[in-house]
Amino acid sequence: MGAEHTSVPRWGSERPAPDPSARTVLLVGFGARGCAITTAWSADVPGGRPVEVLAADDADESVLAVLTARIAGARVGWRLMLAGPEVDVLAARAVALRAGVLDAEIRCAVTSTDRKRVYCPHCRTTTATTAPVGEETPCDGCGRRLHVYAHVSRRAGAYLGFMADAEEVA
Amino acid sequence: MTATLTAPDALRADDGRLVLEVAGVVDEVPGVRTLALRRPGGGLLPAHPAGSHVVLDCGDRRNAYSLTGDGSAADEYRVSVLLCPGGGGGSAFVHRLAVGDVVTASRPRSAFAPVSTARHHLLIAGGIGITPMLSHARAAVRWKRSFELLYGHRPGAGAYLDELRGLCGDRLAAHGSTAEMLAAVRAALADQPLGTHVYVCGPAPLIAFVEETAAELGWPGERVHAERFSAADLDPGEPFTARLARSGTRVPVPSGTSLLVALERAGVAVPNLCRQGVCGECRVPVRSGRPLHRDLYLSETERAAGDSVMCCVSRSVDDELELDL
């Protein structure tokens, strides 16, 4: 499945440290484990740099709206750090990337990868699932059996699914 | 020079190059000459992204000059060239050209384009480095992009100043003193909306100041774009041997001779244009040995990979460099 060239993020086993060149930092933690990481990060940000910490259960619309507002008001030198389950980190990162934040300005720590969102290109619905890459999940929108493909859209923050039996004769 | 270039064979000698006639010569300020270049029979020239340059044949050498237009297809290119009496002769060649002379140039090459996703463009120009920034400013006005331009120039010698004032209005800040200019650059870098990209063209110390100040103020390198005139004066370097993996040939590269020249003398044709580490044309794949990178083209990642070398200026750390040629 193209493992060498997949767009599925490799998060790495080491938790990233705050960027020493940051002038202001926004930390967003999802869930208890994510928030434990943002607490540790806030202590590691070099002194004198303004730090804001957001805590959320998951990347719902309200926290993503706050993130969007912070990005709109941010000045160059701002950094974003995200911690929590992959599904939430990807959703928040997608909001930031769409708003013009660069990869170099975002650091992520992922605490679990079991949950994911899968985008259906047939009906354009995004479905929450725990199916691993390579297996199938039903689409919430059109009911098609989706093959969860090893491709992650940076802009949508979701995996790509496609009709599992598209080439079979009906 | 016109006579040698009007022969049809000469015009076909280098496929894809543009044959251009000097249609106008204007001295912007003392020492800075602007050429208007058109197709001899008229007609549109290729469009290009803002910040592009053409490589102009200047007698026995080729120099890169920025196009100052907004990049949309037009029947005229304009380049502005500062006369450098101690230079390699390219600028003196340009300053000898007169209306009606015919020159050859590459098609536009883009190595300094505006980032399409940027929220704001901070343009910084020093001296004749205004030429690509003029192109950026014109394109930004045309496409209604948010921008500001900081322009440092010698007192009374700011090329395009009147035109820029009309074009940019209060988005232009021109400074006739270096101290004032650097203070303005620092202030601008200190407070920009996230999503801003900064572009700088000018003398090496200005570029270094912008890069260092930006890094200090938390700008990631990805938001900082520089266009250099040429690689700094380079030392002659240690001698080494180039081993050509495909033919098994060994080419000695003495101190003071570039790898490109040594390859050419050995009968190996390597595509090249600027011969000063800027244009990226002469990239050669490396199989083994550590390149000593001295160019301005390769990124940090590409340098670290060590699998290619810009042979016009770069050399070898090891006694032998094995090339995939």
Tab-separated table of C-alpha atoms in Angstrom, chain A residues 21-23 71-79 99-102 104-105, chain B residues 119 189-197 215-220 222-223:
chain	number	residue	atom	x	y	z
A	21	SER	CA	12.550	30.859	18.239
A	22	ALA	CA	8.825	31.272	19.013
A	23	ARG	CA	7.703	34.715	20.226
A	71	ILE	CA	-4.821	32.665	13.878
A	72	ALA	CA	-6.595	35.691	12.415
A	73	GLY	CA	-5.117	37.882	15.150
A	74	ALA	CA	-1.664	36.275	15.271
A	75	ARG	CA	1.569	38.024	14.214
A	76	VAL	CA	4.599	36.378	12.597
A	77	GLY	CA	6.575	34.594	15.314
A	78	TRP	CA	3.462	32.813	16.621
A	79	ARG	CA	3.612	29.035	16.994
A	99	ALA	CA	-5.502	29.661	7.281
A	100	GLY	CA	-1.922	29.902	5.964
A	101	VAL	CA	0.018	28.614	8.964
A	102	LEU	CA	3.144	26.769	7.795
A	104	ALA	CA	7.306	24.980	10.338
A	105	GLU	CA	4.970	26.836	12.722
B	119	ARG	CA	-1.725	37.027	3.415
B	189	LEU	CA	9.829	42.515	10.649
B	190	ALA	CA	8.851	42.952	14.307
B	191	ASP	CA	5.120	43.194	13.622
B	192	GLN	CA	3.476	41.517	10.649
B	193	PRO	CA	0.291	39.483	10.439
B	194	LEU	CA	0.838	35.726	10.503
B	195	GLY	CA	0.796	34.616	6.892
B	196	THR	CA	3.170	37.367	5.732
B	197	HIS	CA	6.075	36.464	3.473
B	215	ALA	CA	15.211	34.609	12.470
B	216	GLU	CA	15.729	36.522	15.701
B	217	LEU	CA	12.106	37.726	15.578
B	218	GLY	CA	10.726	34.214	15.150
B	219	TRP	CA	10.217	34.096	11.366
B	220	PRO	CA	10.514	30.552	10.025
B	222	GLU	CA	9.997	29.349	4.857
B	223	ARG	CA	8.576	32.884	5.110
